[in-house]
Amino acid sequence: MPYVNIKITREGGPEGTGPSAQDKARLIKGVTDLLQEVLGKSPATTFVVIDEVALEDWGIGGLPVETYRATLR
Amino acid sequence: MPYVNIKITREGGPEGTGPSAQDKARLIKGVTDLLQEVLGKSPATTFVVIDEVALEDWGIGGLPVETYRATLR
Amino acid sequence: MPYVNIKITREGGPEGTGPSAQDKARLIKGVTDLLQEVLGKSPATTFVVIDEVALEDWGIGGLPVETYRATLR
Amino acid sequence: MPYVNIKITREGGPEGTGPSAQDKARLIKGVTDLLQEVLGKSPATTFVVIDEVALEDWGIGGLPVETYRATLR
Amino acid sequence: MPYVNIKITREGGPEGTGPSAQDKARLIKGVTDLLQEVLGKSPATTFVVIDEVALEDWGIGGLPVETYRATLR
Amino acid sequence: MPYVNIKITREGGPEGTGPSAQDKARLIKGVTDLLQEVLGKSPATTFVVIDEVALEDWGIGGLPVETYRATLR
């Protein structure tokens, strides 16, 4: 009975405001299938929770992610 | 000094958009009381954080929860 | 289909090394019952995960918890 | 730059004490590939953290998981 | 490659709706610097994720935080 | 009343098995001070929880961290 939490930045997708519901459904299916294939976990008791995180709330390299990316250009 | 995180789907409640503040207060009180009764934890240092998760962000059975429920009908 | 995570310090219990399996079972039942009573959530899709955290890994008041408690005496 | 946390019960595997390092490597690769395929996320900034949870610390149906499974037999 | 999650109540800041982007950037930098100084962790692989939690979703002392604060006055 | 969770790989430190209790105390103090300085949060209600993660349980670049590092040499 796995529990999987996927955190991603809120960006991209059809309107630039995050992944579409279809993409999220693909993530849910892909992770659930993976746990079944590798560890034999039952999909019926596999939970997947996706969190979208605003860009200003995600830091890497000591900077908010947008600022960090600008330093890489 | 326990820390409790409760994740639920954002649905139901008085307007169909999630539990009311009163229901959340009941959850907070119930969990805090439980930790005091079972383990003697002090309420003053018991944190409870509730996260509401959009239906499209919660997967079970390899599907977003609404799609999954439809398969059970 | 709630997911609940309970984090507590690893102490107390029958051997001083954390709650007994019986106490954990009481926590699991208590939280699950609470979510059913308050929000009508099905126990069959309610997950509860308990994490015990070593005392040196838990801080409050800017100090590891044991040091902090000593300051309160 | 996704962050993925996979929580599973500590059981199964070559010695009955949880998945092998090889199985964990497959999970890490599978999830990372999935995020690249579906959302174009860079593997270099995709973190995957696996938590194994003792059976007595995982509840479902209001019961510790082993007790719960026994009720299903 | 640390992962740090900071959960705070959504309040205060320039408009009373939570910390400013500048304050969040200071948190990100401060935590990243700390991990580099104390443990030698590379900023390039240090993730910081900030979650703002609505006041009605945060409990302490068995009460939602605003109610709790009112009891302390 | 912030809650901070710091996840790091279990390595380094005086015996190669993770940070010393002194280093953890520095992390706890540093994060708590930071939240007080930037956001005015009270240390008395600031929790910090440190999780050490086994190297085989941490993935980056689609690989367990040790394998990943070997590819960088």
Short mmCIF file of C-alpha atoms in Angstrom, two decimals:
data_model
loop_
_atom_site.label_atom_id
_atom_site.label_comp_id
_atom_site.label_asym_id
_atom_site.label_seq_id
_atom_site.Cartn_x
_atom_site.Cartn_y
_atom_site.Cartn_z
CA MET A 1 0.00 0.00 0.00
CA PRO A 2 2.39 2.66 -1.15
CA TYR A 3 1.97 6.38 -0.74
CA VAL A 4 3.73 8.54 -3.29
CA ASN A 5 4.01 12.32 -3.14
CA ILE A 6 5.20 14.18 -6.23
CA LYS A 7 6.14 17.82 -5.83
CA ILE A 8 6.68 19.89 -8.96
CA THR A 9 6.88 23.58 -9.76
CA ARG A 10 3.65 25.18 -10.95
CA GLU A 11 4.58 26.09 -14.52
CA GLY A 12 4.27 24.79 -18.05
CA GLY A 13 1.19 22.95 -19.20
CA PRO A 14 -1.42 24.17 -21.68
CA GLU A 15 -1.85 27.58 -20.03
CA GLY A 16 1.54 27.98 -18.42
CA THR A 17 -0.01 27.46 -15.02
CA GLY A 18 0.97 23.87 -14.46
CA PRO A 19 0.50 20.43 -15.97
CA SER A 20 -2.84 19.50 -17.49
CA ALA A 21 -5.16 17.02 -15.81
CA GLN A 22 -4.18 14.58 -18.55
CA ASP A 23 -0.50 14.86 -17.68
CA LYS A 24 -1.29 14.38 -14.01
CA ALA A 25 -3.29 11.27 -14.90
CA ARG A 26 -0.24 9.97 -16.78
CA LEU A 27 1.94 10.55 -13.73
CA ILE A 28 -0.54 8.75 -11.50
CA LYS A 29 -0.76 5.79 -13.85
CA GLY A 30 2.98 5.64 -14.47
CA VAL A 31 3.95 5.64 -10.80
CA THR A 32 1.27 3.12 -9.89
CA ASP A 33 2.31 0.78 -12.70
CA LEU A 34 5.94 1.09 -11.65
CA LEU A 35 5.22 0.07 -8.07
CA GLN A 36 3.22 -2.88 -9.30
CA GLU A 37 5.94 -4.01 -11.70
CA VAL A 38 8.92 -3.59 -9.41
CA LEU A 39 7.45 -4.49 -6.03
CA GLY A 40 4.14 -6.17 -6.82
CA LYS A 41 2.14 -3.47 -5.02
CA SER A 42 -1.61 -3.47 -5.59
CA PRO A 43 -2.89 -0.41 -7.49
CA ALA A 44 -6.07 -0.48 -5.38
CA THR A 45 -4.04 0.55 -2.33
CA THR A 46 -1.54 2.82 -4.04
CA PHE A 47 -2.09 6.52 -3.36
CA VAL A 48 -0.42 9.21 -5.43
CA VAL A 49 -0.63 12.86 -4.36
CA ILE A 50 0.67 15.62 -6.62
CA ASP A 51 1.62 19.02 -5.19
CA GLU A 52 2.24 21.99 -7.42
CA VAL A 53 4.52 24.53 -5.80
CA ALA A 54 4.62 28.21 -6.79
CA LEU A 55 7.95 29.24 -8.31
CA GLU A 56 8.65 31.70 -5.51
CA ASP A 57 8.23 28.88 -2.99
CA TRP A 58 10.86 26.60 -4.53
CA GLY A 59 14.53 27.23 -3.94
CA ILE A 60 17.65 25.69 -5.42
CA GLY A 61 21.22 26.92 -5.27
CA GLY A 62 20.20 29.26 -2.47
CA LEU A 63 17.83 31.17 -4.76
CA PRO A 64 14.19 31.06 -5.82
CA VAL A 65 14.06 28.84 -8.88
CA GLU A 66 13.44 31.59 -11.44
CA THR A 67 16.36 33.63 -10.14
CA TYR A 68 18.50 30.51 -10.12
CA ARG A 69 17.69 29.71 -13.74
CA ALA A 70 18.57 33.26 -14.75
CA THR A 71 22.06 32.74 -13.31
CA LEU A 72 22.53 29.70 -15.56
CA ARG A 73 21.91 31.50 -18.82
CA MET B 1 5.48 17.34 20.72
CA PRO B 2 3.75 15.55 17.91
CA TYR B 3 3.30 16.83 14.40
CA VAL B 4 0.31 15.48 12.51
CA ASN B 5 -0.40 16.06 8.83
CA ILE B 6 -3.84 15.17 7.49
CA LYS B 7 -4.28 15.09 3.73
CA ILE B 8 -7.81 14.88 2.34
CA THR B 9 -9.42 15.47 -1.00
CA ARG B 10 -10.95 18.93 -1.51
CA GLU B 11 -14.63 18.03 -1.78
CA GLY B 12 -17.76 17.86 0.31
CA GLY B 13 -18.47 20.39 3.02
CA PRO B 14 -21.15 23.08 3.03
CA GLU B 15 -20.34 24.35 -0.48
CA GLY B 16 -18.87 21.22 -2.02
CA THR B 17 -15.43 22.79 -1.90
CA GLY B 18 -14.06 21.06 1.14
CA PRO B 19 -14.75 20.66 4.83
CA SER B 20 -16.00 23.61 6.83
CA ALA B 21 -13.79 25.40 9.32
CA GLN B 22 -15.90 23.76 12.02
CA ASP B 23 -15.12 20.29 10.71
CA LYS B 24 -11.45 21.12 10.55
CA ALA B 25 -11.59 22.33 14.13
CA ARG B 26 -13.13 18.98 15.09
CA LEU B 27 -10.31 17.13 13.36
CA ILE B 28 -7.71 19.25 15.14
CA LYS B 29 -9.33 18.69 18.52
CA GLY B 30 -9.89 14.98 17.92
CA VAL B 31 -6.32 14.22 16.90
CA THR B 32 -4.86 16.31 19.69
CA ASP B 33 -7.06 14.63 22.30
CA LEU B 34 -6.12 11.22 20.92
CA LEU B 35 -2.40 11.87 21.26
CA GLN B 36 -2.92 13.10 24.80
CA GLU B 37 -5.01 10.08 25.77
CA VAL B 38 -2.87 7.39 24.16
CA LEU B 39 0.63 8.78 24.61
CA GLY B 40 0.25 11.59 27.14
CA LYS B 41 1.38 14.22 24.64
CA SER B 42 0.84 17.84 25.63
CA PRO B 43 -1.69 19.68 23.45
CA ALA B 44 0.37 22.86 23.77
CA THR B 45 3.10 21.28 21.67
CA THR B 46 0.90 19.26 19.31
CA PHE B 47 0.73 20.67 15.78
CA VAL B 48 -1.92 19.54 13.30
CA VAL B 49 -1.71 20.64 9.67
CA ILE B 50 -4.55 19.87 7.25
CA ASP B 51 -3.93 19.80 3.50
CA GLU B 52 -6.79 19.76 1.03
CA VAL B 53 -5.79 18.18 -2.26
CA ALA B 54 -7.61 18.86 -5.54
CA LEU B 55 -9.32 15.78 -6.96
CA GLU B 56 -7.16 15.79 -10.07
CA ASP B 57 -4.06 15.69 -7.86
CA TRP B 58 -5.05 12.55 -5.97
CA GLY B 59 -4.62 9.15 -7.53
CA ILE B 60 -5.72 5.69 -6.48
CA GLY B 61 -5.86 2.50 -8.50
CA GLY B 62 -3.66 4.16 -11.10
CA LEU B 63 -6.33 6.78 -11.87
CA PRO B 64 -7.33 10.24 -10.67
CA VAL B 65 -9.80 9.71 -7.86
CA GLU B 66 -12.91 10.81 -9.76
CA THR B 67 -12.13 8.49 -12.65
CA TYR B 68 -11.41 5.71 -10.20
CA ARG B 69 -14.73 6.15 -8.44
CA ALA B 70 -16.53 6.01 -11.79
CA THR B 71 -15.01 2.58 -12.41
CA LEU B 72 -16.53 1.33 -9.16
CA ARG B 73 -20.10 2.19 -10.03
CA MET C 1 -9.23 8.61 1.01
CA PRO C 2 -7.25 10.42 3.64
CA TYR C 3 -3.57 10.08 4.32
CA VAL C 4 -2.44 10.88 7.84
CA ASN C 5 1.15 11.12 8.99
CA ILE C 6 1.87 11.23 12.72
CA LYS C 7 5.37 12.19 13.82
CA ILE C 8 6.32 11.66 17.45
CA THR C 9 9.53 11.53 19.39
CA ARG C 10 10.97 8.04 19.98
CA GLU C 11 10.66 7.78 23.76
CA GLY C 12 8.36 6.40 26.42
CA GLY C 13 6.51 3.15 25.93
CA PRO C 14 7.14 -0.15 27.71
CA GLU C 15 10.93 -0.09 27.19
CA GLY C 16 11.51 3.62 26.94
CA THR C 17 12.19 3.26 23.23
CA GLY C 18 8.87 4.42 21.90
CA PRO C 19 5.19 3.56 22.01
CA SER C 20 4.12 -0.06 22.05
CA ALA C 21 2.51 -1.68 19.03
CA GLN C 22 -0.75 -1.58 21.01
CA ASP C 23 -0.51 2.17 21.46
CA LYS C 24 0.21 2.62 17.77
CA ALA C 25 -2.82 0.50 16.96
CA ARG C 26 -4.90 2.81 19.16
CA LEU C 27 -3.61 5.84 17.29
CA ILE C 28 -4.42 4.22 13.94
CA LYS C 29 -7.92 3.32 15.05
CA GLY C 30 -8.57 6.66 16.70
CA VAL C 31 -7.54 8.75 13.71
CA THR C 32 -9.41 6.55 11.27
CA ASP C 33 -12.58 6.68 13.36
CA LEU C 34 -12.26 10.45 13.65
CA LEU C 35 -12.08 10.93 9.88
CA GLN C 36 -15.09 8.69 9.43
CA GLU C 37 -17.13 10.52 12.06
CA VAL C 38 -16.27 14.08 11.05
CA LEU C 39 -15.96 13.77 7.28
CA GLY C 40 -17.52 10.41 6.43
CA LYS C 41 -14.24 9.05 5.07
CA SER C 42 -14.08 5.32 4.42
CA PRO C 43 -11.65 3.45 6.69
CA ALA C 44 -10.81 1.11 3.80
CA THR C 45 -9.08 3.99 2.04
CA THR C 46 -7.65 5.77 5.06
CA PHE C 47 -3.89 5.39 5.47
CA VAL C 48 -2.11 6.26 8.70
CA VAL C 49 1.69 6.33 8.83
CA ILE C 50 3.50 6.81 12.14
CA ASP C 51 7.09 8.09 12.23
CA GLU C 52 9.17 7.91 15.37
CA VAL C 53 11.87 10.55 15.43
CA ALA C 54 15.04 10.25 17.53
CA LEU C 55 15.28 12.90 20.25
CA GLU C 56 18.41 14.43 18.73
CA ASP C 57 16.54 14.87 15.44
CA TRP C 58 13.68 16.91 16.91
CA GLY C 59 14.14 20.56 17.70
CA ILE C 60 11.97 23.08 19.50
CA GLY C 61 12.86 26.50 20.85
CA GLY C 62 16.03 26.38 18.77
CA LEU C 63 17.35 23.37 20.71
CA PRO C 64 17.23 19.59 20.51
CA VAL C 65 14.20 18.53 22.50
CA GLU C 66 16.08 17.09 25.48
CA THR C 67 18.17 20.22 25.86
CA TYR C 68 15.03 22.31 25.52
CA ARG C 69 13.24 20.40 28.25
CA ALA C 70 16.19 20.86 30.56
CA THR C 71 15.84 24.62 30.19
CA LEU C 72 12.24 24.41 31.38
CA ARG C 73 13.01 22.73 34.69
CA MET D 1 13.12 20.05 -10.35
CA PRO D 2 10.72 17.54 -8.94
CA TYR D 3 10.89 15.96 -5.52
CA VAL D 4 9.27 12.57 -5.17
CA ASN D 5 8.76 10.70 -1.91
CA ILE D 6 7.80 7.03 -2.04
CA LYS D 7 6.60 5.43 1.17
CA ILE D 8 6.28 1.63 1.27
CA THR D 9 5.96 -0.97 3.96
CA ARG D 10 9.20 -2.64 5.04
CA GLU D 11 8.60 -6.21 3.88
CA GLY D 12 9.34 -8.51 0.97
CA GLY D 13 12.64 -8.35 -0.86
CA PRO D 14 15.43 -10.93 -0.82
CA GLU D 15 15.48 -11.29 2.97
CA GLY D 16 11.92 -10.34 3.80
CA THR D 17 13.13 -7.07 5.25
CA GLY D 18 12.32 -4.78 2.39
CA PRO D 19 13.13 -4.25 -1.26
CA SER D 20 16.65 -4.87 -2.50
CA ALA D 21 18.92 -1.99 -3.49
CA GLN D 22 18.37 -3.11 -7.09
CA ASP D 23 14.61 -2.74 -6.77
CA LYS D 24 15.03 0.69 -5.23
CA ALA D 25 17.29 1.68 -8.11
CA ARG D 26 14.55 0.58 -10.50
CA LEU D 27 12.02 2.74 -8.67
CA ILE D 28 14.36 5.73 -8.79
CA LYS D 29 15.00 5.28 -12.50
CA GLY D 30 11.35 4.62 -13.32
CA VAL D 31 10.01 7.69 -11.55
CA THR D 32 12.73 9.94 -12.93
CA ASP D 33 12.12 8.70 -16.48
CA LEU D 34 8.39 9.21 -16.05
CA LEU D 35 8.80 12.84 -14.99
CA GLN D 36 11.08 13.46 -17.94
CA GLU D 37 8.70 11.85 -20.42
CA VAL D 38 5.46 13.40 -19.17
CA LEU D 39 6.64 16.84 -18.05
CA GLY D 40 10.09 17.23 -19.55
CA LYS D 41 11.73 17.47 -16.13
CA SER D 42 15.52 17.20 -16.03
CA PRO D 43 16.81 14.07 -14.26
CA ALA D 44 19.74 16.08 -12.90
CA THR D 45 17.36 18.02 -10.68
CA THR D 46 14.91 15.23 -9.87
CA PHE D 47 15.18 13.90 -6.33
CA VAL D 48 13.57 10.63 -5.27
CA VAL D 49 13.47 9.65 -1.60
CA ILE D 50 12.25 6.20 -0.55
CA ASP D 51 10.96 5.60 2.99
CA GLU D 52 10.41 2.11 4.30
CA VAL D 53 7.82 2.03 7.06
CA ALA D 54 7.62 -0.76 9.67
CA LEU D 55 4.42 -2.78 9.42
CA GLU D 56 3.27 -1.73 12.88
CA ASP D 57 3.59 1.92 11.83
CA TRP D 58 1.28 1.65 8.81
CA GLY D 59 -2.47 1.61 9.27
CA ILE D 60 -5.32 0.96 6.88
CA GLY D 61 -8.96 0.25 7.62
CA GLY D 62 -8.38 1.47 11.17
CA LEU D 63 -5.90 -1.34 11.86
CA PRO D 64 -2.16 -1.96 11.60
CA VAL D 65 -1.58 -3.41 8.15
CA GLU D 66 -0.86 -6.99 9.24
CA THR D 67 -4.01 -7.12 11.34
CA TYR D 68 -5.95 -5.61 8.46
CA ARG D 69 -4.72 -8.21 6.02
CA ALA D 70 -5.71 -10.98 8.41
CA THR D 71 -9.29 -9.70 8.35
CA LEU D 72 -9.35 -10.05 4.56
CA ARG D 73 -8.47 -13.70 4.48
CA MET E 1 21.67 16.96 -1.61
CA PRO E 2 19.34 18.10 1.12
CA TYR E 3 15.64 18.65 0.81
CA VAL E 4 14.10 21.16 3.21
CA ASN E 5 10.40 21.79 3.64
CA ILE E 6 9.30 24.87 5.57
CA LYS E 7 5.66 25.09 6.59
CA ILE E 8 4.38 28.40 7.91
CA THR E 9 0.99 29.94 8.49
CA ARG E 10 -0.29 32.18 5.68
CA GLU E 11 -0.35 35.54 7.43
CA GLY E 12 1.72 38.67 7.86
CA GLY E 13 3.81 40.06 5.02
CA PRO E 14 3.20 43.27 3.08
CA GLU E 15 -0.50 42.58 2.47
CA GLY E 16 -1.28 40.37 5.43
CA THR E 17 -1.56 37.38 3.15
CA GLY E 18 1.81 35.83 3.78
CA PRO E 19 5.49 36.58 3.49
CA SER E 20 6.76 38.57 0.53
CA ALA E 21 8.77 36.96 -2.23
CA GLN E 22 11.77 38.77 -0.78
CA ASP E 23 11.29 37.18 2.62
CA LYS E 24 10.92 33.77 1.02
CA ALA E 25 14.15 34.36 -0.90
CA ARG E 26 15.85 35.15 2.43
CA LEU E 27 14.57 31.90 3.91
CA ILE E 28 15.82 29.95 0.90
CA LYS E 29 19.24 31.56 1.05
CA GLY E 30 19.50 31.25 4.82
CA VAL E 31 18.68 27.56 4.95
CA THR E 32 20.92 26.76 2.01
CA ASP E 33 23.84 28.64 3.52
CA LEU E 34 23.28 26.90 6.86
CA LEU E 35 23.45 23.44 5.29
CA GLN E 36 26.63 24.40 3.46
CA GLU E 37 28.27 25.80 6.59
CA VAL E 38 27.31 23.03 9.00
CA LEU E 39 27.44 19.96 6.77
CA GLY E 40 29.25 21.10 3.64
CA LYS E 41 26.21 20.46 1.43
CA SER E 42 26.35 21.86 -2.09
CA PRO E 43 23.81 24.62 -2.76
CA ALA E 44 23.39 23.34 -6.33
CA THR E 45 21.71 20.22 -4.98
CA THR E 46 19.87 21.78 -2.04
CA PHE E 47 16.12 22.09 -2.55
CA VAL E 48 13.95 24.28 -0.32
CA VAL E 49 10.17 24.14 -0.58
CA ILE E 50 7.99 26.60 1.34
CA ASP E 51 4.36 25.80 2.10
CA GLU E 52 1.97 28.44 3.36
CA VAL E 53 -0.87 26.96 5.35
CA ALA E 54 -4.22 28.71 5.86
CA LEU E 55 -4.88 29.61 9.49
CA GLU E 56 -7.94 27.35 9.69
CA ASP E 57 -5.76 24.43 8.57
CA TRP E 58 -3.18 24.78 11.34
CA GLY E 59 -3.94 23.51 14.81
CA ILE E 60 -2.12 23.85 18.11
CA GLY E 61 -3.34 23.16 21.62
CA GLY E 62 -6.27 21.28 20.11
CA LEU E 63 -7.60 24.42 18.42
CA PRO E 64 -7.23 26.23 15.11
CA VAL E 65 -4.36 28.66 15.56
CA GLU E 66 -6.45 31.84 15.66
CA THR E 67 -8.74 30.41 18.31
CA TYR E 68 -5.72 29.20 20.23
CA ARG E 69 -4.11 32.63 20.20
CA ALA E 70 -7.33 34.19 21.48
CA THR E 71 -7.15 31.90 24.53
CA LEU E 72 -3.69 33.23 25.32
CA ARG E 73 -4.68 36.86 25.54
CA MET F 1 4.51 28.28 14.52
CA PRO F 2 6.64 26.92 11.73
CA TYR F 3 7.39 23.30 11.05
CA VAL F 4 10.63 22.56 9.23
CA ASN F 5 11.68 19.17 7.91
CA ILE F 6 15.28 18.71 6.82
CA LYS F 7 16.12 15.57 4.85
CA ILE F 8 19.78 14.72 4.33
CA THR F 9 21.70 11.66 3.26
CA ARG F 10 23.07 9.52 6.10
CA GLU F 11 26.80 9.95 5.58
CA GLY F 12 29.73 11.98 6.83
CA GLY F 13 29.99 13.04 10.45
CA PRO F 14 32.48 11.78 13.03
CA GLU F 15 31.97 8.10 12.21
CA GLY F 16 30.84 8.33 8.61
CA THR F 17 27.33 7.40 9.64
CA GLY F 18 25.76 10.82 9.60
CA PRO F 19 26.08 14.21 11.24
CA SER F 20 26.95 14.44 14.90
CA ALA F 21 24.39 15.49 17.49
CA GLN F 22 26.31 18.77 17.71
CA ASP F 23 25.87 19.42 13.99
CA LYS F 24 22.19 18.62 14.23
CA ALA F 25 21.88 21.06 17.13
CA ARG F 26 23.51 23.72 14.92
CA LEU F 27 20.98 23.03 12.17
CA ILE F 28 18.10 23.28 14.63
CA LYS F 29 19.39 26.57 16.05
CA GLY F 30 20.22 28.03 12.65
CA VAL F 31 16.84 27.34 11.11
CA THR F 32 14.97 28.54 14.18
CA ASP F 33 16.98 31.77 14.32
CA LEU F 34 16.40 32.32 10.61
CA LEU F 35 12.63 32.05 10.96
CA GLN F 36 12.70 34.44 13.87
CA GLU F 37 14.85 36.98 12.02
CA VAL F 38 13.04 36.89 8.68
CA LEU F 39 9.44 36.34 9.74
CA GLY F 40 9.41 37.04 13.47
CA LYS F 41 8.38 33.48 14.31
CA SER F 42 8.61 32.46 17.96
CA PRO F 43 11.25 29.80 18.66
CA ALA F 44 8.96 28.29 21.32
CA THR F 45 6.57 27.16 18.60
CA THR F 46 9.11 26.34 15.90
CA PHE F 47 9.57 22.61 15.31
CA VAL F 48 12.51 21.23 13.34
CA VAL F 49 12.62 17.57 12.37
CA ILE F 50 15.74 16.08 10.77
CA ASP F 51 15.52 12.89 8.70
CA GLU F 52 18.62 10.99 7.68
CA VAL F 53 18.06 8.95 4.53
CA ALA F 54 20.17 5.92 3.61
CA LEU F 55 22.20 6.43 0.44
CA GLU F 56 20.37 3.64 -1.39
CA ASP F 57 17.07 5.40 -0.64
CA TRP F 58 18.05 8.71 -2.23
CA GLY F 59 17.98 9.13 -5.98
CA ILE F 60 19.16 11.89 -8.26
CA GLY F 61 19.69 11.87 -12.01
CA GLY F 62 17.70 8.65 -12.16
CA LEU F 63 20.27 6.79 -10.05
CA PRO F 64 20.93 6.05 -6.39
CA VAL F 65 23.12 8.86 -5.13
CA GLU F 66 26.34 6.87 -4.85
CA THR F 67 26.00 5.56 -8.39
CA TYR F 68 25.19 9.06 -9.57
CA ARG F 69 28.29 10.51 -7.95
CA ALA F 70 30.43 7.84 -9.60
CA THR F 71 29.20 9.01 -13.00
CA LEU F 72 30.42 12.53 -12.21
CA ARG F 73 34.01 11.59 -11.55
#
